Short mmCIF file of C-alpha atoms in Angstrom, two decimals:
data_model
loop_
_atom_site.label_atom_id
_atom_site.label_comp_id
_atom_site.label_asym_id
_atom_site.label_seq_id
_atom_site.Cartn_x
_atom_site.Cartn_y
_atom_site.Cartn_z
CA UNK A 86 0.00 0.00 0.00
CA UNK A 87 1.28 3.65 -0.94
CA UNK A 88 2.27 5.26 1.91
CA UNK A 89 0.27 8.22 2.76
CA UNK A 90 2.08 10.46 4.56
CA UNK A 91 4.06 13.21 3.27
CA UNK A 92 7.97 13.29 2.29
CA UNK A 93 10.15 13.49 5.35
CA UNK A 94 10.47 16.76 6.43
CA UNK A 95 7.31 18.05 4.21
CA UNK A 96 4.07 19.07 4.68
CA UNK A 97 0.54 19.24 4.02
CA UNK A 98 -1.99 22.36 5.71
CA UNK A 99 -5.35 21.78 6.27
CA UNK A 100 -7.85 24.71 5.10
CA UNK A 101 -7.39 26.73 8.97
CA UNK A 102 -3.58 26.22 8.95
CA UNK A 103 -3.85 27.60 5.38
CA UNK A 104 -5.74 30.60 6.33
CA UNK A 105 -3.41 31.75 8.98
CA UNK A 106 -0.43 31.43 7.00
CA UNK A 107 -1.91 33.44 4.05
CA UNK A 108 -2.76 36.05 6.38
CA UNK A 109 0.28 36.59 8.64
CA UNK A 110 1.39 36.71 4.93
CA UNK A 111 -0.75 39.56 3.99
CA UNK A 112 0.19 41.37 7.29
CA UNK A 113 4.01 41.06 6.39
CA UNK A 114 3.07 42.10 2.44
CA UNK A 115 1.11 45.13 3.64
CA UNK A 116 3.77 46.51 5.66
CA UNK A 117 6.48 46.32 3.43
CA UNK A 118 4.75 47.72 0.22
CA UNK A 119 3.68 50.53 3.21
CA UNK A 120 7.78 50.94 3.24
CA UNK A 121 8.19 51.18 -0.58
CA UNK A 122 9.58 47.29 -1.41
CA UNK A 123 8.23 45.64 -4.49
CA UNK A 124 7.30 41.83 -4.60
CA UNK A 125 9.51 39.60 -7.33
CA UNK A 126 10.14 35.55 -7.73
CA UNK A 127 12.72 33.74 -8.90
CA UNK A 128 12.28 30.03 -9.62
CA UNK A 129 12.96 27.26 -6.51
CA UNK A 130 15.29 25.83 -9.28
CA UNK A 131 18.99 27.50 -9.65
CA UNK A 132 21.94 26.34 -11.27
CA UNK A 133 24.19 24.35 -9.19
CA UNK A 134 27.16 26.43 -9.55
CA UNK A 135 25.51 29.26 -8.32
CA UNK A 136 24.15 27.21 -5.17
CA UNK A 137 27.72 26.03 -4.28
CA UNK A 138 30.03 29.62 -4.58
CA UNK A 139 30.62 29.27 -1.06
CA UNK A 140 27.93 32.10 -0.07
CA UNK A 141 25.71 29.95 1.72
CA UNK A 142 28.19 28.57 4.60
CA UNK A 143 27.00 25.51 6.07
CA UNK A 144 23.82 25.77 4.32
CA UNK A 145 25.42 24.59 1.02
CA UNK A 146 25.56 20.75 2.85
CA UNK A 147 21.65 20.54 2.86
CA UNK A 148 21.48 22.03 -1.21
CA UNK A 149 18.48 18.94 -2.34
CA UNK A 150 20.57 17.95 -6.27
CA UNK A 151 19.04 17.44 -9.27
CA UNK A 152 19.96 14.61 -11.70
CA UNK A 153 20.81 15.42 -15.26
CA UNK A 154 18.17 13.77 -17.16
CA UNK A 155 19.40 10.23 -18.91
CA UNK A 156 22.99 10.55 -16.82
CA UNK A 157 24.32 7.26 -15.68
CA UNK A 158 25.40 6.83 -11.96
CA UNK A 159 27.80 4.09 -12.65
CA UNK A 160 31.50 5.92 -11.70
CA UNK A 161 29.95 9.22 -11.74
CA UNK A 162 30.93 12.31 -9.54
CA UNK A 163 28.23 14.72 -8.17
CA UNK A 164 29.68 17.43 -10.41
CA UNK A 165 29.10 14.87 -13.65
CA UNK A 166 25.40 14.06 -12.47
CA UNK A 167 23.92 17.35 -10.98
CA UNK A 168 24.05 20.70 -12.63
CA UNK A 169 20.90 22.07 -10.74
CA UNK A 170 19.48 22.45 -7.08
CA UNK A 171 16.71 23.72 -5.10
CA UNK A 172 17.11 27.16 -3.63
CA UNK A 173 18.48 27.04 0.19
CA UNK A 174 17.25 30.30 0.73
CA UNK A 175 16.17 33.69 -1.16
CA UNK A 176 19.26 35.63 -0.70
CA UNK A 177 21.40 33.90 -3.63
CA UNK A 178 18.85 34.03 -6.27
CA UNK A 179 18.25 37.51 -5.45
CA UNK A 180 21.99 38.47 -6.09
CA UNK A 181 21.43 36.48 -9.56
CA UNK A 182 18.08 38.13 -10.58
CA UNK A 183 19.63 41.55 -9.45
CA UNK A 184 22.79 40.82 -12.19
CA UNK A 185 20.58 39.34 -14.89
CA UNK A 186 17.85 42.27 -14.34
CA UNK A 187 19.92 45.19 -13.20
CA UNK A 188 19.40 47.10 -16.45
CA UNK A 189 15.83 46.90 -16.08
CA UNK A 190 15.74 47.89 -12.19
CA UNK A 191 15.95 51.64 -10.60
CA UNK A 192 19.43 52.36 -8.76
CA UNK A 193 18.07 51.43 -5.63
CA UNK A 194 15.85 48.67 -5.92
CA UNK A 195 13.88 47.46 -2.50
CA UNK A 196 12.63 44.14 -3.18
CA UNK A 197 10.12 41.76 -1.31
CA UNK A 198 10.11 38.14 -1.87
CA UNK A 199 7.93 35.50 0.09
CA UNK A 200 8.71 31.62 -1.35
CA UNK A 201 9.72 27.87 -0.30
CA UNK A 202 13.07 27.69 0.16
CA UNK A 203 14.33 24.19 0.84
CA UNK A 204 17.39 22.57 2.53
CA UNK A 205 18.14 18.70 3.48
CA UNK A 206 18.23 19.16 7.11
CA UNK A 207 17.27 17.24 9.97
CA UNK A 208 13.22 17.70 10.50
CA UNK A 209 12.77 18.17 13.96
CA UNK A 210 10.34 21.02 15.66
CA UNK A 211 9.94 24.30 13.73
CA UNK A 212 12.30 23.11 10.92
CA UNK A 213 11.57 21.43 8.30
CA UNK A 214 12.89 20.30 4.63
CA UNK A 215 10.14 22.32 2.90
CA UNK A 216 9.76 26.67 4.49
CA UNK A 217 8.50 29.80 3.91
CA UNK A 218 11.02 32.76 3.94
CA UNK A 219 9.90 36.47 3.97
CA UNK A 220 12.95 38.75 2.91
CA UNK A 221 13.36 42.47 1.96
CA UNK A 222 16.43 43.31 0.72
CA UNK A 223 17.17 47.14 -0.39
CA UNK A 224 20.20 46.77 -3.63
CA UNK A 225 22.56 49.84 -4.31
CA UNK A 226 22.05 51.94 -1.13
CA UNK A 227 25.49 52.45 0.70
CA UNK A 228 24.52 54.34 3.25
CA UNK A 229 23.34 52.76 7.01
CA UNK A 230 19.78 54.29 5.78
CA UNK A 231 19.73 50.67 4.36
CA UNK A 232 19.66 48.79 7.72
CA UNK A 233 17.42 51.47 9.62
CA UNK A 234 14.93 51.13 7.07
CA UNK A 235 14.80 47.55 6.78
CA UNK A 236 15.06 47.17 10.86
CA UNK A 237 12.30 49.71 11.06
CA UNK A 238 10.50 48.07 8.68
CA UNK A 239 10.44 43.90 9.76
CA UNK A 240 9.43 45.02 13.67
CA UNK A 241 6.94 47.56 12.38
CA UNK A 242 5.93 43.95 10.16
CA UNK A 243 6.26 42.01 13.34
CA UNK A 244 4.43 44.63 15.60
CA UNK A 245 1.53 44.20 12.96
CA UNK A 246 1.22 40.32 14.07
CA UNK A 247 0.90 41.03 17.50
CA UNK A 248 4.39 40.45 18.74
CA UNK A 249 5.98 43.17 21.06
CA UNK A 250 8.97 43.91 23.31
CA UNK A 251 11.41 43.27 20.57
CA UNK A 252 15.01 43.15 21.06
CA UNK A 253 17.02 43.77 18.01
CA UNK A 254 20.67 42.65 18.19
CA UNK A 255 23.15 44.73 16.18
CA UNK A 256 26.73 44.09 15.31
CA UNK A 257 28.98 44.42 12.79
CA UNK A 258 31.48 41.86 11.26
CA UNK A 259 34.20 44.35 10.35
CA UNK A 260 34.12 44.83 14.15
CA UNK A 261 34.31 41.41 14.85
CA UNK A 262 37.16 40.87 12.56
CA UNK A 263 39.04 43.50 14.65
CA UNK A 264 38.51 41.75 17.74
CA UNK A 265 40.28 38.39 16.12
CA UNK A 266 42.96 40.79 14.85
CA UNK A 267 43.55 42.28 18.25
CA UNK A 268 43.62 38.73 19.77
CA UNK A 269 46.00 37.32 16.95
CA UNK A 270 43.81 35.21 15.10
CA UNK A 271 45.10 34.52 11.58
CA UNK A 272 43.63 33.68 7.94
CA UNK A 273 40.81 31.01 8.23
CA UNK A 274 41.33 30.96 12.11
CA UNK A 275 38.74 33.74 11.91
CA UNK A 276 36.15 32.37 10.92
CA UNK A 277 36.49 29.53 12.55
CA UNK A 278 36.41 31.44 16.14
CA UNK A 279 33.07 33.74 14.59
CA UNK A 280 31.28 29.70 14.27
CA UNK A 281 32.89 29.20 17.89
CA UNK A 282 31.42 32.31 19.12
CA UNK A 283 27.96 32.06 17.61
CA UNK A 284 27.31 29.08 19.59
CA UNK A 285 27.64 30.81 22.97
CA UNK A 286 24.08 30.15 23.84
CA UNK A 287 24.09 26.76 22.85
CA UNK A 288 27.47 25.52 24.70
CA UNK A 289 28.16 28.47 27.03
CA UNK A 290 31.21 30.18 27.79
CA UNK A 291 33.47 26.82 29.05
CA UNK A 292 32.49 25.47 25.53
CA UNK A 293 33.55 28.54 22.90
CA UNK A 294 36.31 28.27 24.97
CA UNK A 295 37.67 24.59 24.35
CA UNK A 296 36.93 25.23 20.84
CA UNK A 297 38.74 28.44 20.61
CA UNK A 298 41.94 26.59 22.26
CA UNK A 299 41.55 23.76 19.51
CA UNK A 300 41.49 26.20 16.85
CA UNK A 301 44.29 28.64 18.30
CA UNK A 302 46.10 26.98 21.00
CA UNK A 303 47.10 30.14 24.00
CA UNK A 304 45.13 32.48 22.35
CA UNK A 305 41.04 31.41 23.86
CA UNK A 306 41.77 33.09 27.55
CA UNK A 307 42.36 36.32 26.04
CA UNK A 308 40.05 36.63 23.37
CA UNK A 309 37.34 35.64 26.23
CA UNK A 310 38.25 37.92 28.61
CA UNK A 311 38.03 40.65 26.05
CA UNK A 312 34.29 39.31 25.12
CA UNK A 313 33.45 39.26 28.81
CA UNK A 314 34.53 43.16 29.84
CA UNK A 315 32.94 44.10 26.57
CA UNK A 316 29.23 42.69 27.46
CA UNK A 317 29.57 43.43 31.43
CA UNK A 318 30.26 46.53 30.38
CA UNK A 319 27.36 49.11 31.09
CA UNK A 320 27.64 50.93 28.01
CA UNK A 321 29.05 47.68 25.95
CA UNK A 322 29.31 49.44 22.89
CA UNK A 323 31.59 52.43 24.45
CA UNK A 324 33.71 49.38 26.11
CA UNK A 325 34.07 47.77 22.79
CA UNK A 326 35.18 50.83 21.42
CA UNK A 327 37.52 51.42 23.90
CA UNK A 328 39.06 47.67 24.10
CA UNK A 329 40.00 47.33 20.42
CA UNK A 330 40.99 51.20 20.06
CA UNK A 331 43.23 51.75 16.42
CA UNK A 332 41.83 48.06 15.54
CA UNK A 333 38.09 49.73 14.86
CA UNK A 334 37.95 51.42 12.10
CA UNK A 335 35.82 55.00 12.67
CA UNK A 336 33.62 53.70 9.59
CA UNK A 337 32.60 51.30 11.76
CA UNK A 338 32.40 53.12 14.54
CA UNK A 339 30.25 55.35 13.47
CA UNK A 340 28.19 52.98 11.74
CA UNK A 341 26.56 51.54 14.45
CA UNK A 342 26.78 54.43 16.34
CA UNK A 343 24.50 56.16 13.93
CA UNK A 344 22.20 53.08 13.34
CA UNK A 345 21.71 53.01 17.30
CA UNK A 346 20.91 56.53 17.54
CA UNK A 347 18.19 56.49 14.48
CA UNK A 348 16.69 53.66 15.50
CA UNK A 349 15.78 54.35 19.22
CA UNK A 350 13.12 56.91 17.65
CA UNK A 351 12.19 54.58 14.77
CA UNK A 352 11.62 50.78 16.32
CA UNK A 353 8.50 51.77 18.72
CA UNK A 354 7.93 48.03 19.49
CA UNK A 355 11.18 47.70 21.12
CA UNK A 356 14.69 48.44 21.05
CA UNK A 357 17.85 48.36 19.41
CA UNK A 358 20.97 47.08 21.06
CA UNK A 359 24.60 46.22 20.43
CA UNK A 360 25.90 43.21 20.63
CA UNK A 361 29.24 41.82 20.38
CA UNK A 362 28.47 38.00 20.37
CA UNK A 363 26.22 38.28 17.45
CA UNK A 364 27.61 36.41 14.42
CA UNK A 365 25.52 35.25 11.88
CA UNK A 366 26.34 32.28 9.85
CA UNK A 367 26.26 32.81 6.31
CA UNK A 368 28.86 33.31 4.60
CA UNK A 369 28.18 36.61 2.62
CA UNK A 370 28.05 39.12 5.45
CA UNK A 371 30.42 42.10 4.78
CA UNK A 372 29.35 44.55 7.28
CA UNK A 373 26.54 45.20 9.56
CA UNK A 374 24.34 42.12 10.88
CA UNK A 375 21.22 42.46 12.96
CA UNK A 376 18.62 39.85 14.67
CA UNK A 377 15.53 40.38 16.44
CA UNK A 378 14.01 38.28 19.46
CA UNK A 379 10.44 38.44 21.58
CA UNK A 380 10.10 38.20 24.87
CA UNK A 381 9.52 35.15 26.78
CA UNK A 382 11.69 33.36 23.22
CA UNK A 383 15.16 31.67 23.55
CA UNK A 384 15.54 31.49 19.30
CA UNK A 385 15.86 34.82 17.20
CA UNK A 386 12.68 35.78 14.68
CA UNK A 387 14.33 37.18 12.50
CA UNK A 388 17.79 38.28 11.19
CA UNK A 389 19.72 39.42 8.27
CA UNK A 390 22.87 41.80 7.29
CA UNK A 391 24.83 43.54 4.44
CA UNK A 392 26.30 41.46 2.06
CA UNK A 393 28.39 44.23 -0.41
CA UNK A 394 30.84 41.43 -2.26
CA UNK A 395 27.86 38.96 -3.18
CA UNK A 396 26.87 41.00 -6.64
CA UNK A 397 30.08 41.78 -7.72
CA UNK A 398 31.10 38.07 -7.77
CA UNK A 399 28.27 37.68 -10.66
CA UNK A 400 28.22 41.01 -12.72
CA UNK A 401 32.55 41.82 -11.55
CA UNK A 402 31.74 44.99 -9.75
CA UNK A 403 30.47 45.00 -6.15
CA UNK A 404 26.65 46.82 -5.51
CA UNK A 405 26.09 47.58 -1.84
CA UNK A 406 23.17 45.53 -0.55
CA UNK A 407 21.62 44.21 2.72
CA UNK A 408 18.34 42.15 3.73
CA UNK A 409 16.46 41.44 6.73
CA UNK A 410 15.08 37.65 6.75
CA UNK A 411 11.60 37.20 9.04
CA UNK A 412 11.16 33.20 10.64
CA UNK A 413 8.08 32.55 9.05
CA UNK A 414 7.54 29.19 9.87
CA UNK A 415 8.69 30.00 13.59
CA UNK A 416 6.56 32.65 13.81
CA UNK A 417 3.41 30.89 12.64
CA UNK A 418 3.80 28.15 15.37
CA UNK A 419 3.88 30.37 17.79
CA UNK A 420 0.72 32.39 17.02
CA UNK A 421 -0.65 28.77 16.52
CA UNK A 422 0.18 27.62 19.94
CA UNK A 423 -1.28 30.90 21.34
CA UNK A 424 -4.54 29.86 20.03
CA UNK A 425 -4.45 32.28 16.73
CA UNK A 426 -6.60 31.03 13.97
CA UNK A 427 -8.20 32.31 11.05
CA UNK A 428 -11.50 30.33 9.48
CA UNK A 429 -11.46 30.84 5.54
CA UNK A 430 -13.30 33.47 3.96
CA UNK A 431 -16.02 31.15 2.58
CA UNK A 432 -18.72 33.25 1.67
CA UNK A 433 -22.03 31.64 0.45
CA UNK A 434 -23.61 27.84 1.10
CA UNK A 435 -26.11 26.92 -1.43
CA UNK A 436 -27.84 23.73 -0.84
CA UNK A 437 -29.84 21.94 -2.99
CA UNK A 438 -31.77 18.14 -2.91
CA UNK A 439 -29.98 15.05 -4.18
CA UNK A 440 -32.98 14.48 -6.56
CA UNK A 441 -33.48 17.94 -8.18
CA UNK A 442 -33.47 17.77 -12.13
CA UNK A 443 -31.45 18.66 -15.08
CA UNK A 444 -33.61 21.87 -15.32
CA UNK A 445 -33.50 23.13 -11.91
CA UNK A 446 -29.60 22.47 -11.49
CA UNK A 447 -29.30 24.56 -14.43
CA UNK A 448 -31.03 27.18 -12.71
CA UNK A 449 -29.26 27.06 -9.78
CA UNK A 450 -25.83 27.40 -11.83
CA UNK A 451 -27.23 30.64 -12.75
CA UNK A 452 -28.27 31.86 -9.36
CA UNK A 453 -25.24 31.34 -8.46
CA UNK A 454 -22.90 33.25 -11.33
CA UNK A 455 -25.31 36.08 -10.90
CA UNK A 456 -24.70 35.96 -6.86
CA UNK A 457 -20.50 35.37 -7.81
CA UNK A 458 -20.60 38.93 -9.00
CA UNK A 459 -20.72 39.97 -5.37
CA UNK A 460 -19.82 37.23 -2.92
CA UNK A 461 -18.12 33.70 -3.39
CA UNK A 462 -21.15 30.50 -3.57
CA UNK A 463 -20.38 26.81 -3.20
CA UNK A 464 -23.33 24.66 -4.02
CA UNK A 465 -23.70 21.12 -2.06
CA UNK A 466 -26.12 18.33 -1.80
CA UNK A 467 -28.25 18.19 0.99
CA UNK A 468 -27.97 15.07 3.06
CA UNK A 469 -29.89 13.54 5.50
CA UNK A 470 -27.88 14.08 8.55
CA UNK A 471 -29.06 17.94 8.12
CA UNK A 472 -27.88 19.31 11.12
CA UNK A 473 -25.05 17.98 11.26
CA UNK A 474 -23.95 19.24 7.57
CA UNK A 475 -24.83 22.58 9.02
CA UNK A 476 -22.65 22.82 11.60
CA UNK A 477 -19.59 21.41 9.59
CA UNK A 478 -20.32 24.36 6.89
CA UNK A 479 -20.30 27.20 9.76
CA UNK A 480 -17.18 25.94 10.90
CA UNK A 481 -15.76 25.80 7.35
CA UNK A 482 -16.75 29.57 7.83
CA UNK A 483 -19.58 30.25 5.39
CA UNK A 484 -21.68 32.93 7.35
CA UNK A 485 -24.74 32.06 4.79
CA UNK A 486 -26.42 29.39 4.18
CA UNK A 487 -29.28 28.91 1.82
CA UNK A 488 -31.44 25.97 0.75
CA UNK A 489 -32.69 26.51 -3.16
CA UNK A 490 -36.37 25.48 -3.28
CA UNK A 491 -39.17 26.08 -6.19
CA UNK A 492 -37.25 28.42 -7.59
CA UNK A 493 -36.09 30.54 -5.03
CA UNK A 494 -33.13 31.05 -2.30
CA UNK A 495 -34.41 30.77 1.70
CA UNK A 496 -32.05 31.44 4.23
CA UNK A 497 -31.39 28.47 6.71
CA UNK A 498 -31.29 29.89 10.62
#
């Protein structure tokens, strides 16, 4: 017998589950068009090559392949057999629609895109093979009026669905690549302590440590002392600042000092804070990174950054850019577990009797295409159980209900 459940790690939604999804959705949509960003798509299909330029970090181990059509396996090698992939997220395909489309696309282009991205992982709670990303991205702004808009923007978004007391988390990698200067971290070593770092939540501060010492042997007692001054610090920010001295550049600086200052009027459903342990894990991040967290929530909503090399690597001159990525899936179990739902928009319930002709089912097709001019009509048998047909229609969410008799409509109470 066929099995029938869906793939590992996939998904089907029942009409309510639909619903809610299509309007959290909306709510994000509205928002963002509110701020000036303009919906595109770009196909779940990319080239491989594209999907494996080492932009994606560790996301480019879960990339789902695609066989060449007719290719043997026999003594094959995955570059030989595969020469597309699904999309692991939106941020890639954007840089590649921005380069094929550029000539066709205003100097700064804010774009919106809501799709399936999809990524061999693990399914476990809230992650799954199969998810919905919402991204805005603004392309060819330099200026830090790029990351206040789109932070303003995806908590004004997130305010909209009823979440508040929103921490944003800013940081900046250039800083961050100063601090492994300062603490004589070489080459790859780098980024290898950032991936050591980000985990500080997960394996605490006796963990980053042993990893540190693996990677760097002597050099994990200083570079955690620094990290521990800079966030007891009151002002951690001004004690960053002051702990890495000639290592920060004033660009950077003043970066974050700016983006700290704008935002404190801007972000009304929160607030905006520095901090040093924030990473992020892709790959593509040139400059400042961001992530945003609820109250009472140990996992981030949201998160994003400027990525100013990723263009330039398709088109062979860099374009400023940065995006702001919203959890959707994350987000929509938790409004599910707080008892959110949303019953379809049905509209109209015409019922009619299992026996009525050919002459009066015509007539009750036209009924109803007159009545479609104004409101949506489904038209169902009537069956015996009558009550019980009733209440399963009202909780499908049709709010009227008519029975079609001799020619004319009466409502059913």
């Amino acid at each position: 017998m066929l099995s029938k459940t869906p793939a590992k790690g996939m998904r089907d939604f029942l009409p309510k589950e639909f619903a809610l999804r299509q309007q959290v959705l909306a709510v994000i949509q509205q928002t963002y068009e509110s701020y000036g960003f303009s919906r595109i798509e770009t196909p779940p299909v990319e080239n491989i090559a594209l999907l494996t330029s080492k932009q994606g970090g560790d996301n480019e181990k879960l990339i789902f392949k695609i066989l060449k059509r007719g290719e043997k396996l026999q003594n094959a090698s995955d570059e030989e057999l595969c020469d597309l992939g699904l999309r692991y997220d939106l941020t890639v395909p954007l840089a590649r629609f921005y380069a094929n489309n550029q000539g066709q696309l205003p100097a700064v282009f804010k774009a919106m895109q809501m799709d399936s991205v999809f990524r061999a992982d693990r399914p476990q709670r809230g992650r799954y093979r199969q998810f919905t990303q919402c991204d805005i991205d603004i392309i060819g702004e330099q200026s830090n009026l790029a990351e206040i808009e789109l932070i303003t923007a995806t908590t004004n978004a997130l305010a909209n669905l009823g979440f508040s007391n929103l921490t944003v988390r800013l940081s900046d990698r250039r800083l961050l690549n100063a601090i492994a200067e300062k603490c004589g971290f070489e080459g790859e070593q780098k980024n290898s302590v950032f991936i050591a770092l980000d985990k500080l939540d997960k394996i605490g501060v006796a963990g980053v440590m042993d990893e540190v010492e693996q990677i760097a042997p002597g050099k994990a007692i200083g570079f955690i002392d620094m990290i521990n001054r800079i966030t007891s610090g009151k002002n951690p920010f001004k004690t960053c600042v002051e702990e890495l001295g000639d290592y920060l550049p004033d660009e950077v600086r003043q970066n974050i000092e700016e983006i700290l200052a704008v935002t404190k009027h801007t972000v009304k459903c929160g607030k905006v804070v520095f901090d040093v342990t924030l990473v992020r894990g892709m790959g593509y991040y040139t400059g400042t990174i961001y992530e945003v967290s609820a109250e009472g929530l140990s996992s981030a909503i949201a998160g994003g950054g400027r990525y100013d090399k990723m263009i330039g690597r398709l088109t062979g001159q860099d374009v400023p850019a940065c995006g702001f990525s919203i959890g959707f899936e994350r987000i929509v179990l938790l409004m599910q577990e707080k008892g959110a739902t949303v019953k379809p928009a049905c509209g109209v319930a015409l019922l009619i009797d299992k026996k009525t002709d050919v002459n009066t089912r015509i007539e009750v097709m036209q009924v109803c295409a007159q009545m479609r001019q104004k409101k949506n009509v489904a038209v169902f048998t009537k069956i015996k159980n009558f009550a019980y047909q009733l209440k399963q229609l009202r909780e499908q969410g049709y709010a009227e209900i008519y029975e079609y008799k001799c020619g004319a409509l009466t409502l059913v109470d």
